[in-house]
Coordinates of C-alpha atoms in Angstrom, one line a residue:
M1 CA -16.7 -3.5 5.0
T2 CA -17.7 -0.2 3.7
L3 CA -17.9 2.5 6.5
N4 CA -20.9 5.1 6.2
N5 CA -18.6 7.9 5.3
G6 CA -17.4 6.1 2.3
F7 CA -14.1 5.2 3.6
A8 CA -13.0 1.2 3.3
P9 CA -10.0 -0.3 4.9
L10 CA -7.0 -1.2 2.6
S11 CA -5.2 -4.5 2.3
D12 CA -1.6 -4.8 3.5
D13 CA -0.5 -5.5 -0.2
E14 CA -2.3 -2.5 -1.7
V15 CA -0.2 0.3 -3.1
L16 CA -0.5 3.8 -2.3
F17 CA 0.9 6.9 -4.4
A18 CA 0.8 10.1 -2.3
D19 CA 3.1 12.8 -3.6
R20 CA 1.9 15.4 -1.2
G21 CA 1.5 15.5 2.5
R22 CA 3.6 12.6 3.0
V23 CA 4.6 11.1 6.4
L24 CA 6.9 8.6 7.4
M25 CA 7.8 7.3 3.7
S26 CA 10.5 8.7 1.7
N27 CA 9.1 7.4 -1.4
P28 CA 5.6 8.4 -2.6
T29 CA 4.7 4.8 -3.9
F30 CA 4.3 2.1 -1.0
K31 CA 2.4 -0.6 0.2
V32 CA 0.1 -0.3 3.1
S33 CA 1.9 -2.7 4.9
E34 CA 5.2 -0.6 4.7
F35 CA 3.5 2.5 5.9
L36 CA 2.1 0.6 8.9
D37 CA 5.6 -0.9 9.7
Q38 CA 7.0 2.4 9.6
L39 CA 4.3 3.8 11.5
A40 CA 4.9 0.9 14.3
Q41 CA 8.7 1.7 14.0
A42 CA 8.1 5.5 14.8
V43 CA 5.8 4.9 17.7
S44 CA 8.4 2.2 19.2
D45 CA 11.2 4.7 18.9
R46 CA 9.4 7.2 21.0
Q47 CA 8.0 4.7 23.4
G48 CA 10.6 3.4 25.7
D49 CA 8.8 0.3 27.1
W50 CA 7.7 -1.2 23.6
T51 CA 6.7 -4.8 23.8
E52 CA 5.6 -7.5 21.4
E53 CA 2.3 -6.9 23.0
N54 CA 2.3 -3.4 21.4
E55 CA 2.7 -5.0 18.2
A56 CA -0.8 -6.0 18.3
W57 CA -1.9 -2.4 17.3
F58 CA -0.6 -3.2 13.8
G59 CA -1.5 -6.6 13.4
D60 CA -4.0 -8.9 14.9
G61 CA -5.4 -6.4 17.0
L62 CA -5.1 -5.7 20.9
P63 CA -8.0 -7.0 23.6
C64 CA -9.8 -4.1 24.5
E65 CA -13.2 -2.8 25.4
A66 CA -15.1 -0.2 23.3
L67 CA -18.0 2.0 24.2
R68 CA -19.7 2.3 20.8
F69 CA -23.0 4.1 19.7
T70 CA -24.5 1.1 18.2
S71 CA -23.8 -1.4 21.0
G72 CA -25.7 0.1 24.0
G73 CA -22.8 -0.3 26.3
W74 CA -19.3 -1.7 26.6
Q75 CA -18.4 -4.3 24.0
R76 CA -15.2 -6.8 24.5
G77 CA -13.1 -7.1 21.2
R78 CA -10.0 -6.1 19.6
V79 CA -8.6 -2.9 18.1
R80 CA -6.1 -2.5 15.3
I81 CA -4.7 0.5 13.1
R82 CA -5.5 0.3 9.7
L83 CA -5.3 2.8 6.4
E84 CA -8.5 3.5 4.7
F85 CA -9.3 4.9 1.5
M86 CA -12.3 6.5 -0.3
P87 CA -12.6 6.9 -4.0
L88 CA -13.7 10.4 -5.3
K89 CA -15.8 8.9 -8.2
S90 CA -17.8 5.6 -8.7
P91 CA -15.4 2.6 -9.3
G92 CA -13.0 2.9 -12.2
T93 CA -9.2 2.9 -12.9
L94 CA -7.1 6.0 -13.7
P95 CA -5.2 5.9 -17.0
E96 CA -1.9 4.6 -16.8
R97 CA 0.8 7.2 -16.8
S98 CA 2.7 7.2 -20.2
S99 CA 6.2 7.9 -20.8
A100 CA 7.6 10.4 -23.4
R101 CA 8.4 7.7 -25.5
S102 CA 6.1 4.8 -26.9
P103 CA 7.0 1.5 -25.6
E104 CA 9.2 -0.8 -28.1
P105 CA 7.4 -3.6 -29.6
L106 CA 7.7 -7.0 -27.8
D107 CA 9.4 -8.7 -30.9
K108 CA 12.2 -6.1 -30.8
L109 CA 12.8 -7.1 -27.0
R110 CA 13.1 -10.9 -27.8
P111 CA 16.7 -12.2 -27.7
R112 CA 18.0 -13.1 -31.1
P113 CA 20.0 -16.2 -32.2
I114 CA 23.6 -15.5 -32.1
D115 CA 23.8 -15.9 -36.0
D116 CA 21.3 -13.2 -36.5
I117 CA 22.8 -10.2 -34.4
Y118 CA 23.7 -8.3 -37.6
S119 CA 20.5 -8.7 -39.4
D120 CA 18.2 -6.0 -40.0
D121 CA 15.7 -5.0 -37.0
S122 CA 12.7 -5.3 -39.7
D123 CA 13.1 -9.2 -39.8
Y124 CA 12.0 -9.3 -36.0

């Protein structure tokens, strides 16, 4: 579901790279589920009476009521914490980051028979 402001929820297995403004994560690359786990842990560390029910904020949702602009009154449902993403451009992908060296051809990486360990690399 796309929201009006351009943000859409991310799936738990999607990966983020955030090299600036990082919170909770020591590594700049992480899965959404890892971030949500760290957030749940940080909240539970500050909350002395953390229960299994509180876990619903980060999973299937916590039963609640919401007074929404579009519903004309209180609406029963569930609420949960998710990460959202908004692309800066229309759909497309960034080019892969390249290393300083070009990758070795796959043929050079294939194992050689033991009799051929001293043969010339050009044979493979």
